[in-house]
Short mmCIF file of C-alpha atoms and ligand atoms in Angstrom, two decimals:
data_model
loop_
_atom_site.label_atom_id
_atom_site.label_comp_id
_atom_site.label_asym_id
_atom_site.label_seq_id
_atom_site.Cartn_x
_atom_site.Cartn_y
_atom_site.Cartn_z
CA UNK U 1 37.82 -27.09 -88.87
CA UNK U 2 41.16 -27.65 -90.62
CA UNK U 3 43.65 -29.06 -88.19
CA UNK U 4 47.04 -27.72 -87.31
CA UNK U 5 49.55 -30.40 -88.36
CA UNK U 6 51.17 -30.61 -84.91
CA UNK U 7 47.87 -30.93 -83.02
CA UNK U 8 46.73 -33.53 -85.53
CA UNK U 9 49.90 -35.59 -85.10
CA UNK U 10 49.66 -35.37 -81.29
CA UNK U 11 46.08 -36.70 -81.42
CA UNK U 12 47.02 -39.53 -83.78
CA UNK U 13 49.98 -40.48 -81.57
CA UNK U 14 47.73 -40.48 -78.52
CA UNK U 15 45.19 -42.75 -80.20
CA UNK U 16 47.97 -45.06 -81.44
CA UNK U 17 49.33 -45.34 -77.88
CA UNK U 18 45.84 -46.07 -76.55
CA UNK U 19 45.31 -48.78 -79.18
CA UNK U 20 48.72 -50.37 -78.54
CA UNK U 21 48.63 -50.21 -74.76
CA UNK U 22 44.96 -50.61 -73.87
CA UNK U 23 43.17 -52.36 -76.72
CA UNK U 24 45.51 -54.82 -78.44
CA UNK U 25 46.48 -56.60 -75.17
CA UNK U 26 42.83 -57.42 -74.37
CA UNK U 27 41.52 -58.29 -77.85
CA UNK U 28 41.10 -61.97 -76.90
CA UNK U 29 39.34 -61.08 -73.65
CA UNK U 30 36.87 -58.77 -75.45
CA UNK U 31 36.08 -61.50 -77.98
CA UNK U 32 35.51 -64.02 -75.22
CA UNK U 33 33.41 -61.83 -72.91
CA UNK U 34 31.60 -60.00 -75.74
CA UNK U 35 32.18 -56.75 -73.84
CA UNK U 36 34.64 -53.84 -73.98
CA UNK U 37 35.61 -53.15 -70.32
CA UNK U 38 34.23 -49.98 -68.78
CA UNK U 39 37.69 -48.55 -67.95
CA UNK U 40 38.60 -48.72 -71.64
CA UNK U 41 35.32 -47.01 -72.58
CA UNK U 42 36.05 -44.33 -69.97
CA UNK U 43 39.47 -43.73 -71.48
CA UNK U 44 37.87 -43.40 -74.90
CA UNK U 45 35.64 -40.70 -73.43
CA UNK U 46 38.64 -38.89 -71.96
CA UNK U 47 40.40 -38.99 -75.32
CA UNK U 48 37.36 -37.32 -76.86
CA UNK U 49 36.72 -40.20 -79.25
CA UNK U 50 32.93 -40.06 -78.89
CA UNK U 51 32.93 -36.45 -80.05
CA UNK U 52 35.45 -36.64 -82.89
CA UNK U 53 32.92 -35.45 -85.47
CA UNK U 54 30.83 -33.16 -83.26
CA UNK U 55 31.63 -29.45 -83.66
CA UNK U 56 33.57 -27.82 -80.85
CA UNK U 57 30.70 -25.50 -79.89
CA UNK U 58 28.73 -28.62 -78.88
CA UNK U 59 31.56 -30.16 -76.89
CA UNK U 60 33.24 -32.26 -79.58
CA UNK U 61 36.68 -32.14 -81.16
CA UNK U 62 35.17 -30.95 -84.45
CA UNK U 63 37.70 -32.80 -86.59
CA UNK U 64 37.77 -32.29 -90.31
CA UNK U 65 37.16 -35.45 -92.34
CA UNK U 66 40.82 -35.99 -93.13
CA UNK U 67 41.78 -35.99 -89.44
CA UNK U 68 38.76 -38.15 -88.55
CA UNK U 69 39.91 -40.70 -91.13
CA UNK U 70 43.48 -40.63 -89.81
CA UNK U 71 42.12 -41.36 -86.32
CA UNK U 72 39.83 -44.10 -87.72
CA UNK U 73 42.84 -45.68 -89.45
CA UNK U 74 44.52 -45.91 -86.02
CA UNK U 75 41.41 -47.30 -84.32
CA UNK U 76 41.17 -49.88 -87.10
CA UNK U 77 44.47 -51.39 -85.99
CA UNK U 78 42.74 -53.30 -83.21
CA UNK U 79 39.55 -55.39 -82.98
CA UNK U 80 36.72 -53.44 -84.62
CA UNK U 81 34.67 -53.83 -81.42
CA UNK U 82 36.66 -51.04 -79.75
CA UNK U 83 35.86 -48.50 -82.47
CA UNK U 84 32.27 -49.66 -82.52
CA UNK U 85 31.73 -48.52 -78.91
CA UNK U 86 32.12 -44.91 -80.05
CA UNK U 87 31.48 -45.57 -83.75
CA UNK U 88 27.81 -44.65 -83.90
CA UNK U 89 28.41 -41.48 -81.84
CA UNK U 90 31.19 -40.48 -84.22
CA UNK U 91 29.24 -41.32 -87.35
CA UNK U 92 25.79 -42.51 -88.25
CA UNK U 93 24.23 -41.82 -84.84
CA UNK U 94 25.21 -38.16 -84.65
CA UNK U 95 25.72 -36.88 -88.16
CA UNK U 96 22.08 -36.35 -89.13
CA UNK U 97 21.94 -33.88 -86.25
CA UNK U 98 25.28 -32.30 -87.14
CA UNK U 99 24.37 -31.91 -90.82
CA UNK U 100 20.64 -31.17 -90.66
CA UNK U 101 19.65 -30.54 -87.02
CA UNK U 102 18.16 -27.30 -85.73
CA UNK U 103 20.11 -25.22 -83.22
CA UNK U 104 17.79 -26.46 -80.42
CA UNK U 105 18.22 -30.10 -81.42
CA UNK U 106 21.98 -29.72 -81.57
CA UNK U 107 22.16 -28.03 -78.19
CA UNK U 108 19.93 -30.63 -76.62
CA UNK U 109 21.67 -33.77 -77.88
CA UNK U 110 25.16 -33.17 -79.24
CA UNK U 111 27.01 -32.33 -75.98
CA UNK U 112 25.90 -35.65 -74.41
CA UNK U 113 26.79 -37.55 -77.58
CA UNK U 114 30.21 -35.87 -77.77
CA UNK U 115 30.99 -36.67 -74.14
CA UNK U 116 29.92 -40.30 -74.53
CA UNK U 117 27.22 -39.73 -71.90
CA UNK U 118 24.65 -40.94 -74.40
CA UNK U 119 25.10 -43.57 -77.05
CA UNK U 120 23.36 -42.69 -80.31
CA UNK U 121 22.21 -45.21 -82.94
CA UNK U 122 21.04 -45.01 -86.54
CA UNK U 123 17.78 -46.84 -87.25
CA UNK U 124 17.31 -47.25 -91.00
CA UNK U 125 17.42 -51.00 -91.71
CA UNK U 126 14.29 -53.12 -91.27
CA UNK U 127 13.51 -56.81 -91.64
CA UNK U 128 12.24 -56.19 -95.20
CA UNK U 129 14.33 -53.12 -96.04
CA UNK U 130 18.09 -53.73 -96.09
CA UNK U 131 19.86 -52.72 -99.30
CA UNK U 132 16.52 -51.36 -100.57
CA UNK U 133 16.42 -48.85 -97.75
CA UNK U 134 13.81 -46.66 -99.46
CA UNK U 135 11.22 -49.43 -99.10
CA UNK U 136 11.17 -49.04 -95.31
CA UNK U 137 7.77 -49.53 -93.67
CA UNK U 138 8.06 -47.97 -90.22
CA UNK U 139 5.33 -45.33 -90.09
CA UNK U 140 5.31 -41.93 -88.44
CA UNK U 141 1.79 -40.51 -88.58
CA UNK U 142 1.15 -36.92 -87.55
CA UNK U 143 -1.21 -36.51 -84.60
CA UNK U 144 -1.41 -32.88 -83.43
CA UNK U 145 2.01 -31.78 -82.24
CA UNK U 146 3.40 -35.33 -82.32
CA UNK U 147 4.19 -38.11 -84.76
CA UNK U 148 3.22 -41.64 -83.76
CA UNK U 149 5.83 -44.23 -84.75
CA UNK U 150 5.05 -47.89 -85.42
CA UNK U 151 7.40 -50.43 -86.94
CA UNK U 152 10.47 -52.59 -86.53
CA UNK U 153 14.14 -51.85 -87.15
CA UNK U 154 16.80 -54.55 -87.49
CA UNK U 155 20.57 -54.96 -86.85
CA UNK U 156 20.80 -51.57 -85.19
CA UNK U 157 24.36 -51.12 -83.95
CA UNK U 158 24.66 -50.16 -80.26
CA UNK U 159 20.85 -50.17 -79.83
CA UNK U 160 21.19 -52.01 -76.52
CA UNK U 161 23.13 -49.06 -75.08
CA UNK U 162 21.51 -46.24 -77.01
CA UNK U 163 19.84 -43.31 -75.32
CA UNK U 164 18.93 -41.69 -78.62
CA UNK U 165 18.06 -42.98 -82.08
CA UNK U 166 18.02 -41.33 -85.48
CA UNK U 167 14.98 -43.06 -86.96
CA UNK U 168 13.93 -43.04 -90.60
CA UNK U 169 10.16 -43.52 -90.88
CA UNK U 170 7.45 -43.07 -93.50
CA UNK U 171 5.46 -39.90 -92.80
CA UNK U 172 3.51 -40.32 -96.01
CA UNK U 173 2.38 -43.96 -96.25
CA UNK U 174 0.71 -43.25 -99.62
CA UNK U 175 4.00 -42.22 -101.20
CA UNK U 176 6.22 -45.25 -101.82
CA UNK U 177 9.99 -45.05 -102.00
CA UNK U 178 12.36 -42.38 -100.79
CA UNK U 179 10.02 -39.39 -101.00
CA UNK U 180 7.64 -40.46 -98.19
CA UNK U 181 10.43 -40.85 -95.61
CA UNK U 182 11.36 -38.43 -92.80
CA UNK U 183 14.06 -38.55 -90.13
CA UNK U 184 13.49 -38.18 -86.38
CA UNK U 185 15.52 -37.95 -83.25
CA UNK U 186 13.92 -40.31 -80.72
CA UNK U 187 14.69 -40.55 -77.02
CA UNK U 188 15.04 -44.16 -75.79
CA UNK U 189 12.93 -43.32 -72.73
CA UNK U 190 9.84 -42.59 -74.85
CA UNK U 191 7.15 -45.15 -73.96
CA UNK U 192 6.58 -47.89 -76.57
CA UNK U 193 10.21 -48.67 -77.51
CA UNK U 194 11.49 -52.22 -77.07
CA UNK U 195 15.09 -53.19 -77.79
CA UNK U 196 15.81 -56.84 -78.56
CA UNK U 197 18.72 -58.94 -77.34
CA UNK U 198 22.05 -58.48 -79.12
CA UNK U 199 22.32 -60.83 -82.13
CA UNK U 200 24.83 -63.68 -82.08
CA UNK U 201 27.30 -62.89 -84.85
CA UNK U 202 30.11 -64.33 -86.96
CA UNK U 203 32.61 -61.89 -85.45
CA UNK U 204 33.13 -58.47 -83.88
CA UNK U 205 32.25 -59.77 -80.41
CA UNK U 206 32.05 -56.79 -78.10
CA UNK U 207 30.07 -54.83 -80.72
CA UNK U 208 26.33 -55.30 -80.58
CA UNK U 209 23.36 -55.05 -82.96
CA UNK U 210 19.72 -55.49 -81.97
CA UNK U 211 16.16 -55.14 -83.19
CA UNK U 212 14.29 -52.03 -82.11
CA UNK U 213 10.48 -52.13 -82.05
CA UNK U 214 8.33 -48.98 -82.02
CA UNK U 215 4.74 -49.38 -80.80
CA UNK U 216 2.67 -46.19 -80.72
CA UNK U 217 5.75 -44.15 -79.84
CA UNK U 218 4.79 -40.47 -79.54
CA UNK U 219 7.61 -38.30 -80.84
CA UNK U 220 7.31 -34.49 -80.61
CA UNK U 221 7.02 -32.86 -84.05
CA UNK U 222 10.04 -30.69 -83.24
CA UNK U 223 12.15 -33.88 -83.23
CA UNK U 224 12.00 -34.15 -87.01
CA UNK U 225 15.48 -33.76 -88.51
CA UNK U 226 15.40 -31.75 -91.72
CA UNK U 227 12.21 -31.33 -93.69
CA UNK U 228 9.26 -33.71 -93.93
CA UNK U 229 9.82 -36.13 -96.83
CA UNK U 230 13.59 -35.52 -96.90
CA UNK U 231 14.61 -38.18 -94.39
CA UNK U 232 16.00 -40.50 -97.04
CA UNK U 233 18.36 -37.80 -98.29
CA UNK U 234 19.39 -37.16 -94.69
CA UNK U 235 20.20 -40.88 -94.30
CA UNK U 236 22.13 -41.02 -97.58
CA UNK U 237 24.20 -37.93 -96.71
CA UNK U 238 25.05 -39.49 -93.36
CA UNK U 239 26.10 -42.68 -95.16
CA UNK U 240 28.29 -40.77 -97.65
CA UNK U 241 30.39 -39.67 -94.72
CA UNK U 242 30.09 -42.98 -92.89
CA UNK U 243 31.39 -44.87 -95.91
CA UNK U 244 34.66 -42.93 -95.85
CA UNK U 245 34.97 -43.53 -92.11
CA UNK U 246 34.32 -47.29 -92.42
CA UNK U 247 36.86 -47.47 -95.25
CA UNK U 248 39.44 -45.99 -92.87
CA UNK U 249 38.61 -48.44 -90.08
CA UNK U 250 38.80 -51.32 -92.55
CA UNK U 251 42.14 -50.11 -93.95
CA UNK U 252 43.49 -49.77 -90.40
CA UNK U 253 42.70 -53.48 -90.01
CA UNK U 254 44.57 -54.19 -93.26
CA UNK U 255 47.60 -52.33 -91.93
CA UNK U 256 47.52 -54.34 -88.69
CA UNK U 257 47.20 -57.61 -90.61
CA UNK U 258 50.16 -56.70 -92.83
CA UNK U 259 52.24 -56.03 -89.72
CA UNK U 260 51.20 -59.41 -88.25
CA UNK U 261 51.88 -61.32 -91.46
CA UNK U 262 55.29 -59.74 -92.11
CA UNK U 263 56.47 -60.24 -88.50
CA UNK U 264 55.34 -63.85 -88.56
CA UNK U 265 56.86 -64.53 -91.99
CA UNK U 266 60.22 -63.16 -90.85
CA UNK U 267 60.25 -65.45 -87.80
CA UNK U 268 58.71 -68.65 -89.07
CA UNK U 269 61.23 -70.90 -90.80
CA UNK U 270 60.48 -73.58 -93.38
CA UNK U 271 62.76 -75.19 -95.97
CA UNK U 272 65.73 -73.86 -93.98
CA UNK U 273 64.91 -70.16 -94.03
CA UNK U 274 62.29 -67.65 -92.85
CA UNK U 275 59.18 -68.03 -95.00
CA UNK U 276 59.45 -64.28 -95.78
CA UNK U 277 62.41 -65.24 -97.98
CA UNK U 278 60.14 -67.36 -100.19
CA UNK U 279 58.86 -65.45 -103.17
CA UNK U 280 55.30 -66.82 -103.03
CA UNK U 281 54.99 -65.46 -99.46
CA UNK U 282 56.55 -62.17 -100.60
CA UNK U 283 53.89 -61.90 -103.30
CA UNK U 284 51.14 -62.10 -100.68
CA UNK U 285 52.84 -59.47 -98.51
CA UNK U 286 53.46 -57.19 -101.49
CA UNK U 287 49.93 -57.43 -102.92
CA UNK U 288 48.51 -56.67 -99.48
CA UNK U 289 50.74 -53.62 -99.09
CA UNK U 290 50.01 -52.25 -102.57
CA UNK U 291 46.25 -52.58 -102.14
CA UNK U 292 46.32 -51.10 -98.65
CA UNK U 293 48.37 -48.13 -99.79
CA UNK U 294 45.89 -47.56 -102.63
CA UNK U 295 42.99 -47.71 -100.16
CA UNK U 296 44.70 -45.26 -97.77
CA UNK U 297 45.34 -42.85 -100.63
CA UNK U 298 41.70 -43.04 -101.76
CA UNK U 299 40.44 -42.44 -98.22
CA UNK U 300 42.59 -39.36 -97.70
CA UNK U 301 41.81 -37.94 -101.13
CA UNK U 302 38.05 -38.46 -100.60
CA UNK U 303 38.24 -36.95 -97.12
CA UNK U 304 40.14 -33.87 -98.34
CA UNK U 305 37.62 -33.36 -101.14
CA UNK U 306 34.75 -33.62 -98.66
CA UNK U 307 36.52 -31.07 -96.45
CA UNK U 308 36.76 -28.81 -99.50
CA UNK U 309 32.99 -29.01 -99.95
CA UNK U 310 32.85 -31.39 -102.91
CA UNK U 311 30.06 -33.93 -103.28
CA UNK U 312 31.76 -37.24 -102.48
CA UNK U 313 28.91 -39.70 -103.07
CA UNK U 314 30.76 -41.51 -105.86
CA UNK U 315 34.19 -41.25 -104.24
CA UNK U 316 32.92 -42.52 -100.88
CA UNK U 317 31.28 -45.54 -102.53
CA UNK U 318 34.35 -46.18 -104.71
CA UNK U 319 36.54 -46.02 -101.63
CA UNK U 320 34.33 -48.28 -99.52
CA UNK U 321 34.07 -50.81 -102.35
CA UNK U 322 37.81 -50.92 -102.92
CA UNK U 323 39.03 -50.60 -99.32
CA UNK U 324 36.68 -53.14 -97.72
CA UNK U 325 37.11 -55.71 -100.49
CA UNK U 326 40.89 -55.21 -100.21
CA UNK U 327 40.76 -55.84 -96.46
CA UNK U 328 38.94 -59.11 -97.17
CA UNK U 329 41.79 -60.18 -99.46
CA UNK U 330 44.45 -59.03 -96.99
CA UNK U 331 42.79 -60.98 -94.14
CA UNK U 332 42.61 -64.07 -96.34
CA UNK U 333 46.31 -63.76 -97.19
CA UNK U 334 47.17 -63.24 -93.52
CA UNK U 335 45.53 -66.58 -92.69
CA UNK U 336 47.44 -68.12 -95.61
CA UNK U 337 50.82 -66.74 -94.50
CA UNK U 338 50.21 -67.99 -90.96
CA UNK U 339 49.27 -71.39 -92.39
CA UNK U 340 47.80 -73.74 -89.77
CA UNK U 341 48.42 -71.09 -87.09
CA UNK U 342 46.14 -68.75 -89.02
CA UNK U 343 43.28 -71.09 -88.24
CA UNK U 344 44.07 -71.38 -84.53
CA UNK U 345 42.28 -68.98 -82.22
CA UNK U 346 45.30 -68.14 -80.00
CA UNK U 347 47.05 -66.32 -82.85
CA UNK U 348 44.12 -63.93 -83.33
CA UNK U 349 44.30 -63.98 -87.13
CA UNK U 350 41.19 -66.10 -87.63
CA UNK U 351 39.34 -63.63 -85.38
CA UNK U 352 40.34 -60.69 -87.60
CA UNK U 353 39.33 -62.75 -90.67
CA UNK U 354 35.82 -63.08 -89.22
CA UNK U 355 35.71 -59.52 -87.86
CA UNK U 356 36.55 -57.78 -91.13
CA UNK U 357 33.88 -59.69 -93.07
CA UNK U 358 31.31 -57.17 -91.85
CA UNK U 359 33.03 -54.24 -93.57
CA UNK U 360 31.82 -55.55 -96.95
CA UNK U 361 28.23 -55.59 -95.67
CA UNK U 362 27.30 -52.73 -93.39
CA UNK U 363 26.79 -49.07 -94.35
CA UNK U 364 25.99 -50.51 -97.79
CA UNK U 365 27.17 -53.81 -99.27
CA UNK U 366 29.86 -53.83 -101.95
CA UNK U 367 27.11 -54.42 -104.49
CA UNK U 368 25.24 -51.30 -103.33
CA UNK U 369 28.49 -49.31 -103.68
CA UNK U 370 28.76 -50.59 -107.27
CA UNK U 371 25.21 -49.43 -107.97
CA UNK U 372 25.88 -45.99 -106.48
CA UNK U 373 29.10 -45.60 -108.51
CA UNK U 374 27.43 -46.65 -111.76
CA UNK U 375 24.48 -44.29 -111.21
CA UNK U 376 26.78 -41.38 -110.37
CA UNK U 377 28.81 -42.10 -113.51
CA UNK U 378 25.67 -42.00 -115.65
CA UNK U 379 24.52 -38.79 -113.96
CA UNK U 380 27.89 -37.21 -114.71
CA UNK U 381 27.80 -38.45 -118.30
CA UNK U 382 24.36 -36.89 -118.83
CA UNK U 383 25.68 -33.61 -117.49
CA UNK U 384 28.74 -33.97 -119.75
CA UNK U 385 30.99 -34.01 -116.68
CA UNK U 386 32.96 -37.17 -117.30
N1 LIG M 1 22.99 -37.79 -100.81
C1 LIG M 1 21.87 -37.04 -100.89
N2 LIG M 1 20.74 -37.48 -101.52
C2 LIG M 1 20.79 -38.70 -102.07
C3 LIG M 1 21.92 -39.53 -102.02
C4 LIG M 1 23.07 -39.02 -101.35
N3 LIG M 1 24.17 -39.76 -101.27
N4 LIG M 1 21.65 -40.70 -102.63
C5 LIG M 1 20.40 -40.62 -103.07
N5 LIG M 1 19.87 -39.42 -102.74
C6 LIG M 1 18.54 -38.90 -103.06
C7 LIG M 1 18.33 -38.97 -104.57
O1 LIG M 1 18.81 -37.81 -105.21
C8 LIG M 1 16.84 -39.10 -104.67
O2 LIG M 1 16.22 -37.84 -104.54
P1 LIG M 1 15.42 -37.15 -105.78
O3 LIG M 1 14.33 -38.12 -106.12
O4 LIG M 1 14.93 -35.86 -105.23
O5 LIG M 1 16.43 -37.03 -106.86
C9 LIG M 1 16.47 -39.91 -103.44
O6 LIG M 1 17.55 -39.76 -102.51
C10 LIG M 1 16.29 -41.37 -103.75
O7 LIG M 1 17.48 -41.85 -104.30
P2 LIG M 1 17.51 -43.11 -105.28
O8 LIG M 1 16.46 -42.92 -106.35
O9 LIG M 1 18.91 -43.31 -105.72
O10 LIG M 1 17.02 -44.28 -104.29
P3 LIG M 1 17.00 -45.84 -104.53
O11 LIG M 1 15.95 -46.37 -103.68
O12 LIG M 1 16.96 -46.17 -105.99
O13 LIG M 1 18.44 -46.40 -104.06
C11 LIG M 1 20.33 -46.83 -102.69
C12 LIG M 1 19.26 -45.87 -103.17
C13 LIG M 1 21.66 -46.27 -103.11
C14 LIG M 1 20.23 -48.25 -103.19
C15 LIG M 1 20.16 -46.78 -101.17
O14 LIG M 1 18.94 -47.38 -100.79
C16 LIG M 1 21.28 -47.39 -100.37
O15 LIG M 1 22.32 -46.78 -100.17
N6 LIG M 1 21.04 -48.62 -99.87
C17 LIG M 1 21.94 -49.21 -98.90
C18 LIG M 1 21.47 -48.86 -97.54
C19 LIG M 1 22.57 -48.93 -96.53
O16 LIG M 1 23.68 -48.51 -96.77
N7 LIG M 1 22.22 -49.42 -95.37
C20 LIG M 1 23.13 -49.46 -94.29
C21 LIG M 1 22.40 -49.14 -93.03
S1 LIG M 1 23.36 -48.43 -91.77
C22 LIG M 1 24.39 -49.60 -91.21
O17 LIG M 1 24.70 -50.53 -91.86
C23 LIG M 1 25.00 -49.38 -89.90
C24 LIG M 1 24.46 -50.21 -88.82
O18 LIG M 1 24.09 -49.71 -87.74
C25 LIG M 1 24.53 -51.66 -88.99
#
């Protein structure tokens, strides 16, 4: 749904207030305890954040992509752990259902996902299938009116809290690669599912990722999302959208880091004047701003094109590549502008430096984005569309 400008601005203002008043003051606490407090999660539910991308008829806010990205830019201005609480419900955990689910599947699962009653996770990655997602080995073998799932998934965000998983599994073990894969919606309470302990990570404390093991898990045949053998395409379509969303979260972090670095540079004095008056510091501030503005422009252009029904595979990968790499450079400069203080935990900059490192890895590494862009370029060239 295209959003009325006033309603959109009111929502963005509300999210900005929530981030400023509720999230930023407890960033250090969340990093230390590795947990986002329940009252903050409850407020996220009240704001409708879990259902941003779920259509209104299933209880969500049904935002268009442009508005979703504007909200994600705001959520990005605090520790990524806060966004991550609702992140899989907004994106990869719900969108297979939104894009390809049957009416029954949508009615059964989406209202709970939108309300934040259930956490939903996306189970694609495996110990031996990361960037090469199409080589996944988890099997789903038909047995009467069920499929029986066996296999292991790795680094599954929010798995420890998930009630429902979108699982990509091989329904045709004799067909290697993408074509033998199907997607399923799997209830956590199905016997045979074990979720591992949250991994210890470089950053993003408060956001969790775990192994998920499937041992003879009987999933009703009606839980298949889309057609048999089309699960890889389902996953890739979900990731096209997710890559725009992650770019927005990452760019929100860039904007926050610019604010921190400029404020600090205007206060901190060396050589008899604020360091912001030194041109080498100005260069770091200016490069960060220029790159972040470029990233924001790419995100909003990609989002508007997706809203208009264009295929955004290449644009989403281009945006994720540029935006997340740019955030890495901005975070590095922020540490540099803060100098020694940038390395000291109390200032919070070193924490952001570690937190944003993940943006260049998940939902496709920068190198995978490069591959996608190059392939799309060649496809377009063959079709004489360049
Ligand atoms: N939309 C729809 N269909 C698509 C598509 C897209 N964006 N991309 C590919 N496909 C289709 C192709 O058209 C092809 O179908 P046909 O054979 O009918 O033409 C099929 O899918 C296979 O595509 P490829 O031949 O391109 O597959 P590939 O194996 O060569 O490579 C890849 C694909 C781009 C490398 C892909 O594996 C990829 O994106 N890898 C990265 C995986 C990834 O992002 N993982 C992140 C996991 S989620 C996460 O990080 C979040 C978390 O919880 C931590």
